[in-house]
Coordinates of C-alpha atoms in Angstrom, one line a residue:
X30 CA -86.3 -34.6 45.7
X31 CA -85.3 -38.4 45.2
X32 CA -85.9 -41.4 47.9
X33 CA -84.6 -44.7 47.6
X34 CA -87.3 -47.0 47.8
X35 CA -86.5 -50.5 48.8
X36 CA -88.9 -53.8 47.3
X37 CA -89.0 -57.8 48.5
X38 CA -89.6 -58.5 45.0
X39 CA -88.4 -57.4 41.2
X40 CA -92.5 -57.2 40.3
X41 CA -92.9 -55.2 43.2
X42 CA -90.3 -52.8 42.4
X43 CA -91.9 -52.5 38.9
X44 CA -94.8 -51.7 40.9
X45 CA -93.7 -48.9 42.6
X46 CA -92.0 -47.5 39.8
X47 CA -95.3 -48.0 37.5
X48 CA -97.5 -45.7 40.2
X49 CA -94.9 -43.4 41.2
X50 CA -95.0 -42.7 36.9
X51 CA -98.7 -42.2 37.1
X52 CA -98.7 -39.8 39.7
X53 CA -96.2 -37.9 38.0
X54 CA -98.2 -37.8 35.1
X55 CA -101.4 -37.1 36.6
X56 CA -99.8 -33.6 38.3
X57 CA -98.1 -32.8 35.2
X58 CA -101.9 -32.8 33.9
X59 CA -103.1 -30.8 36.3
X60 CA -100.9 -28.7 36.4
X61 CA -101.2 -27.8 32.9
X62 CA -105.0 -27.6 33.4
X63 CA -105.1 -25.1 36.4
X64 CA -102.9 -23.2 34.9
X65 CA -105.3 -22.9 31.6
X66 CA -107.7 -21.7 33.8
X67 CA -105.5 -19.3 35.7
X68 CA -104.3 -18.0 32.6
X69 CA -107.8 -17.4 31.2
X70 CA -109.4 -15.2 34.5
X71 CA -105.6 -13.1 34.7
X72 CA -106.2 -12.3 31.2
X73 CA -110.0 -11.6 31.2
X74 CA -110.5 -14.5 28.2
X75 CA -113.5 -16.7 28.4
X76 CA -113.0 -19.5 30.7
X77 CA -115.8 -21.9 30.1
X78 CA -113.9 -24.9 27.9
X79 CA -111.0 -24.8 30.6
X80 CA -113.0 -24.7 33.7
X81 CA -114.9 -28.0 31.8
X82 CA -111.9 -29.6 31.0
X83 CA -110.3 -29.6 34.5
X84 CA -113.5 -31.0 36.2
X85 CA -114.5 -33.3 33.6
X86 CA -110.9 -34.7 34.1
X87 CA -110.7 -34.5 38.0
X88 CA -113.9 -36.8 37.6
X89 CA -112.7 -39.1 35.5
X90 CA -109.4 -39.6 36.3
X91 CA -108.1 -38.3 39.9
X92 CA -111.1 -38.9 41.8
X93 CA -111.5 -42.7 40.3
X94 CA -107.6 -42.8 41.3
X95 CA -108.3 -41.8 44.7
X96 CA -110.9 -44.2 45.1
X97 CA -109.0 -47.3 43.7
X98 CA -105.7 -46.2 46.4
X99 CA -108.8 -46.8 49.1
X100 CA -110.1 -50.1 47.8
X101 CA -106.6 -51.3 46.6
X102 CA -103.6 -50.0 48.7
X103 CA -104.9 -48.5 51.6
X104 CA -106.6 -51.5 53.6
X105 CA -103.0 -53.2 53.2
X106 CA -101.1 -50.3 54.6
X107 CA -103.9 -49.5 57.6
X108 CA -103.0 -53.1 58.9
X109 CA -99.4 -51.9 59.8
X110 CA -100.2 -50.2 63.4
X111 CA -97.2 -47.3 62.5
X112 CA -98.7 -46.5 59.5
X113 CA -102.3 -46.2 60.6
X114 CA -102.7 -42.6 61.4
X115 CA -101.2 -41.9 58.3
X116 CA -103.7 -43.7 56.0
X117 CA -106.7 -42.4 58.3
X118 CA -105.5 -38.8 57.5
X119 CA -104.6 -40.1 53.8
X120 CA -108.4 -40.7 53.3
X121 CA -109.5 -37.3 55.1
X122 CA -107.3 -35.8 52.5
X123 CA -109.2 -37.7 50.0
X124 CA -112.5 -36.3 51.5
X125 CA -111.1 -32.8 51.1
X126 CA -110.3 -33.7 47.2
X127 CA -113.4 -34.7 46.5
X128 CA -115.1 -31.2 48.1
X129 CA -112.8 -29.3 46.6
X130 CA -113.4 -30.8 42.9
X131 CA -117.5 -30.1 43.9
X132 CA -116.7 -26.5 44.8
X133 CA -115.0 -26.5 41.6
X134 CA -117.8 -27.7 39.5
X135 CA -119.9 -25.9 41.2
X136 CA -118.2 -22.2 40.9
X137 CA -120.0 -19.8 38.8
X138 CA -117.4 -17.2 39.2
X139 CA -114.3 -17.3 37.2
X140 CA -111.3 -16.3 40.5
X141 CA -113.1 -18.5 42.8
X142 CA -112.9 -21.8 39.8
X143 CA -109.2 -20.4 40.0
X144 CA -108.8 -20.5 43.6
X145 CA -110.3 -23.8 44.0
X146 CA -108.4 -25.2 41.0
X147 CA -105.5 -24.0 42.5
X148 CA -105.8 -25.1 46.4
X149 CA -106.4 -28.8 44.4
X150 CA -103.0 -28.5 42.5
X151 CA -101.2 -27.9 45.8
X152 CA -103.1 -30.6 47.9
X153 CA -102.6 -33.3 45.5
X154 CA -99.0 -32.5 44.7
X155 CA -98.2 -32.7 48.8
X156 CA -100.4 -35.8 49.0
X157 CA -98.8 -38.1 46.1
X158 CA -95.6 -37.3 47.7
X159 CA -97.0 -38.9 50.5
X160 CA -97.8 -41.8 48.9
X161 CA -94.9 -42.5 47.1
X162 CA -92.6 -41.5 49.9
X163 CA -94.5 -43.3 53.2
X164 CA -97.0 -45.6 51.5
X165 CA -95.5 -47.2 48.7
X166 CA -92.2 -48.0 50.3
X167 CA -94.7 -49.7 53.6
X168 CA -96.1 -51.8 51.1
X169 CA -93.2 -52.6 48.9
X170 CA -91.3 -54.0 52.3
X171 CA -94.1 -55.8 53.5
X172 CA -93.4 -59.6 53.4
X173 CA -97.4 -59.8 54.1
X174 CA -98.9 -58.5 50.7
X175 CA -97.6 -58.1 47.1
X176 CA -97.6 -54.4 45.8
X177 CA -97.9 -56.4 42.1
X178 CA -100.3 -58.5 42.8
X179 CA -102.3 -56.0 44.9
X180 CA -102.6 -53.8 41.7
X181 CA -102.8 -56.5 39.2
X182 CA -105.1 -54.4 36.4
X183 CA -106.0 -51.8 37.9
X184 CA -106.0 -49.1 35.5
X185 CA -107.0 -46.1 37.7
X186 CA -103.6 -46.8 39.8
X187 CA -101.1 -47.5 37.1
X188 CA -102.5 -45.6 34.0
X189 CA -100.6 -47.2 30.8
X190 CA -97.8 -48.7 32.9
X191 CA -97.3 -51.9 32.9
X192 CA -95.8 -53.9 36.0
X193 CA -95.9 -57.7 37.5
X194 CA -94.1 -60.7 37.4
X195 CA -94.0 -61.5 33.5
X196 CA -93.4 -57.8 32.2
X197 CA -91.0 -54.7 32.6
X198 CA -92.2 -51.3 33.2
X199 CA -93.6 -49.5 30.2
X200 CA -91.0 -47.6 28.6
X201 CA -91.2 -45.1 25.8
X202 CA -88.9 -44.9 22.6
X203 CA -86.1 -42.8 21.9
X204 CA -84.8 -42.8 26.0
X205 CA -82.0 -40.4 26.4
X206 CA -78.6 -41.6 25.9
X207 CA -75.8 -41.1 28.6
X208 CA -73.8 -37.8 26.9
X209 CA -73.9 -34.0 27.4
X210 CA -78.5 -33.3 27.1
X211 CA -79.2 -36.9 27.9
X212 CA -79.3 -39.0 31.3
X213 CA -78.0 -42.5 30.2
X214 CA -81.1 -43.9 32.2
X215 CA -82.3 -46.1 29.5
X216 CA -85.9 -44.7 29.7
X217 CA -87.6 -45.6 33.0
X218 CA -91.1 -46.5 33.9
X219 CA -93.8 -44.9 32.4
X220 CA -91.5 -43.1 29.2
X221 CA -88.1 -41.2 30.4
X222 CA -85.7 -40.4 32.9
X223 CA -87.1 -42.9 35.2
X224 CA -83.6 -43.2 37.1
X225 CA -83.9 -46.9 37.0
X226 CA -82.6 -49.9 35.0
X227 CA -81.6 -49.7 31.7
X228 CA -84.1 -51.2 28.8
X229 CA -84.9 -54.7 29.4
X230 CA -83.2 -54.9 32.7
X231 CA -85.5 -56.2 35.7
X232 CA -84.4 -54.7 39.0
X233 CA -82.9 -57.0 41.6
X234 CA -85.2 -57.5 44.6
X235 CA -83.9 -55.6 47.7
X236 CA -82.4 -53.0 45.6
X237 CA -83.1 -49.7 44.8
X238 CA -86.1 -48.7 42.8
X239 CA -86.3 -45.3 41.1
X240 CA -88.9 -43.9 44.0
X241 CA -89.1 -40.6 43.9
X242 CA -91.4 -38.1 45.1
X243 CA -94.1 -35.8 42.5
X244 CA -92.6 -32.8 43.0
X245 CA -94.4 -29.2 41.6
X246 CA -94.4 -29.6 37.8
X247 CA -93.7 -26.0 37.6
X248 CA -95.8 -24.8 35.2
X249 CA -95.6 -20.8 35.3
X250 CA -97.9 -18.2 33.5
X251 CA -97.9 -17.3 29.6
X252 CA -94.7 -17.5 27.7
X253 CA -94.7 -13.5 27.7
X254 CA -94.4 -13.1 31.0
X255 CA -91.4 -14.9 31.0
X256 CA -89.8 -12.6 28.3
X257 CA -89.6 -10.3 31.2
X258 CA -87.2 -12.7 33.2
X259 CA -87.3 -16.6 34.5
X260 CA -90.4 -18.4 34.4
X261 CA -91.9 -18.4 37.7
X262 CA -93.4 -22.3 39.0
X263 CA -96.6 -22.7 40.1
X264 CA -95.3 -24.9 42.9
X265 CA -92.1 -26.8 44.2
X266 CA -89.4 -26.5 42.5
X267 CA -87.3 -23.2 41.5
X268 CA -86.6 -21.9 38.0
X269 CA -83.2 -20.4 36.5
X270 CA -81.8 -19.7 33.3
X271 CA -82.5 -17.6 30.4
X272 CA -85.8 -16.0 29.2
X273 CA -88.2 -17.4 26.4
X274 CA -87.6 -15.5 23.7
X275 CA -90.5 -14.6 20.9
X276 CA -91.2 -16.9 18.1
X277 CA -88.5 -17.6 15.3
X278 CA -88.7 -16.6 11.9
X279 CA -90.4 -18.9 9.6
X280 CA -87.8 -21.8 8.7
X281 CA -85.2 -20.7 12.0
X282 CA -85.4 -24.1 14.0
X283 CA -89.0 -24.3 12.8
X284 CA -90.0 -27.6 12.7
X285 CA -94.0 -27.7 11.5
X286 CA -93.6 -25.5 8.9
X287 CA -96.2 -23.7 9.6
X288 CA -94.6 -20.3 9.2
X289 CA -94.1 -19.7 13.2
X290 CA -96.6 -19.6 16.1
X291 CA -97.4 -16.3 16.9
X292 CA -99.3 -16.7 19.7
X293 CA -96.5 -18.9 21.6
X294 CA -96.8 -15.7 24.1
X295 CA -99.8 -16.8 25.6
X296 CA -99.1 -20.4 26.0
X297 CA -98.9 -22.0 29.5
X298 CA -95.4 -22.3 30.1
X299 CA -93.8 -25.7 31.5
X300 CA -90.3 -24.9 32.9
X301 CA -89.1 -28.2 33.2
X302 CA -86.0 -27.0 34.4
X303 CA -87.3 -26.6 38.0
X304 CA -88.1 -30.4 37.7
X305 CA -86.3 -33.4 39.5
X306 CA -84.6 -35.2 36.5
X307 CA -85.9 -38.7 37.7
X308 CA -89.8 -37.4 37.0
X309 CA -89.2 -34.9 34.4
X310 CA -90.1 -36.7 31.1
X311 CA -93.5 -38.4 32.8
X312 CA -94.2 -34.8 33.7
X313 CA -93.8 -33.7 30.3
X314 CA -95.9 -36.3 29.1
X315 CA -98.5 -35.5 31.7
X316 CA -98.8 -31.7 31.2
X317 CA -98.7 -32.4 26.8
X318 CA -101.8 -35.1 27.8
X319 CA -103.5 -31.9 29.2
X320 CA -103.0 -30.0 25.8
X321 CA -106.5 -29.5 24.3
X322 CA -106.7 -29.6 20.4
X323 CA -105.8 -26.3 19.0
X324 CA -104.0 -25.6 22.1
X325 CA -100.4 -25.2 23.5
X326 CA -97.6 -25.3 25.7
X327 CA -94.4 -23.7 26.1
X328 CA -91.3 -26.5 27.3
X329 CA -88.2 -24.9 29.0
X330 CA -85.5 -27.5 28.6
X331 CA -81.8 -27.3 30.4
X332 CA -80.8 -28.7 27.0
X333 CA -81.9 -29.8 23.2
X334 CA -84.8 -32.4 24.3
X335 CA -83.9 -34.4 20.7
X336 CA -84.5 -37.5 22.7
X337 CA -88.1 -36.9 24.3
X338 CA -89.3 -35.5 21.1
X339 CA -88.8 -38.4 19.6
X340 CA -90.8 -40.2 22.7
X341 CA -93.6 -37.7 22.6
X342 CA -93.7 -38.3 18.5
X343 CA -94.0 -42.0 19.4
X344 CA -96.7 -41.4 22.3
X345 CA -98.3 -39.3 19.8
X346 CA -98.0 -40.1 16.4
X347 CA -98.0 -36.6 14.4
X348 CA -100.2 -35.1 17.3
X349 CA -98.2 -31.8 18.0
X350 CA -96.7 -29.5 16.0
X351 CA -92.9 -27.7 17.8
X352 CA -91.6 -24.8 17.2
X353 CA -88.3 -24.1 18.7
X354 CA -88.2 -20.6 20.5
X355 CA -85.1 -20.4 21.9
X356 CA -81.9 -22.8 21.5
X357 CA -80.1 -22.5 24.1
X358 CA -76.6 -22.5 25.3
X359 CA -78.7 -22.4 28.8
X360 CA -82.5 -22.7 27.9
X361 CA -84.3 -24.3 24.7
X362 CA -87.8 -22.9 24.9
X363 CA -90.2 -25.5 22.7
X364 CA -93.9 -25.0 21.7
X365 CA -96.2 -27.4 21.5
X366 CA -99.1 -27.1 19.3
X367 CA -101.6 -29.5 19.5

């Protein structure tokens, strides 16, 4: 779903657009992550390196985010006497993060990592909506406090997006052109389909800035369970379209040379079908950021994603290796081989 999210000020509607990108990141990570984990206990495989990786990453990066949106945002938006029952329970929820990332760590048994893992997933995705939806659009009106100036440097809030009165939002190379497969957009904050301004264009203040809520990132189970029909999202979101087939032949649409991935059939799979077009490239680029080396992904896409493979080879200079599954006319099925 997509809001409209009014600013006072062209840096603070860079703002907006610049945290709205992280988040979308961020659950594309996770949701990449949890569903490592999920994979490995449904399929009785080891789960020790992707129990690690989650926690290790819910420590260093969502829980550090959590506490910046408290020392940064929060005080701003608790001053508004509408909007102060929603920051107190905004901060409970925070509480409930952080217990839930300790029961994590803490589980010795693989279904209950998996249950906790996943109970984190869904809480963070309805919180960030939240935030982007109620919070950010408080503070982005406010005539009291600049948004840009509020999160001036503040990695943990803005990741690599960059925002304030002398710079546009990041934007990645290689944005989709307007056409049949592409979205015209220009390449929005933090590297695609960010709805917003061309390129090189600075938002108006007052106008509409491309707000729009972290929806579920989709990510189903292993690529061979969608052989048997649609990919199935782990939250929000619903998919449609034609199965992932097995891997090519060597040299059909291969494109590492490798000689074909065999075991594309137990990759995650991403069905970024089932995402909101205005977030679906910075959820892409979240869930790939999740990749381990010597790991994978599978990528449903509603059409040839030429354009964001030439962001993600830009992002990540020779990093992944693609091998195209499927092409289409309805689904091209990608995967990612890091």
């Amino acid at each position: 779903m997509s809001s409209i999210v009014l600013a006072t000020s062209a840096a603070d509607s860079r703002a907006v657009e610049a945290v709205v990108a992280h988040h979308t990141e961020m659950n594309g990570t996770l949701g990449l992550l949890v569903e490592a984990l999920v994979q490995a206990v449904e399929s009785g495989a080891p789960t020790a390196v992707a129990h690690r990786r989650l926690v290790d990453w819910t420590r260093t990066d969502l829980l550090p985010h959590a506490q910046a949106e408290e020392a940064a945002m929060y005080p701003h938006a608790h001053r508004d006497e509408h909007a102060r029952l929603l920051v107190d329970a905004m901060i409970a929820e925070h509480g409930v993060i952080g217990a839930l990332v300790d029961a994590l760590d803490g589980a010795t048994n693989p279904v209950r990592a998996a249950a906790h893992a996943r109970a984190l997933q869904v809480l963070f995705e309805t919180h960030m909506t939240k935030e982007n939806e109620q919070i950010l659009p408080l503070l982005a009106l406010s005539s009291d406090v600049s948004l840009a100036g509020v999160l001036d440097g503040m990695h943990e809030l803005l990741g690599g997006h960059s925002h304030g009165e002398g710079g546009e939002a990041e934007a990645s190379a290689g944005a989709e052109p307007g056409g049949a497969g592409g979205c015209g957009c220009g390449g929005g904050a933090g590297g695609g389909c960010g709805g917003g301004a061309p390129e090189g264009a600075s938002p108006a203040a007052g106008t509409a800035v491309a707000g729009t809520a972290v929806a579920g990132a989709a990510v189903a189970g292993p690529a061979a369970e969608a052989g048997a029909g649609d990919a199935v999202p782990a939250a929000g979101g619903s998919a449609a379209g034609a199965p992932v087939q097995g891997a090519t032949p060597a040299g059909a649409g291969h494109s590492c040379g490798c000689g074909g991935h065999d075991d594309a059939g137990n990759l995650p799979v991403l069905d970024a079908r089932a995402v909101p077009h205005a977030i679906r490239h910075a959820t892409i680029f979240g869930a790939l950021d999740g990749v381990a080396p010597g790991a994978g992904m599978v990528l449903l896409a509603p059409h040839d994603p030429l354009p964001l493979l030439a962001q993600v080879d830009a992002r990540w200079p020779g990093t992944f290796a693609v091998d195209y599954l499927e092409r289409g006319p309805e689904t091209w099925a990608l995967a990612f081989t890091r």
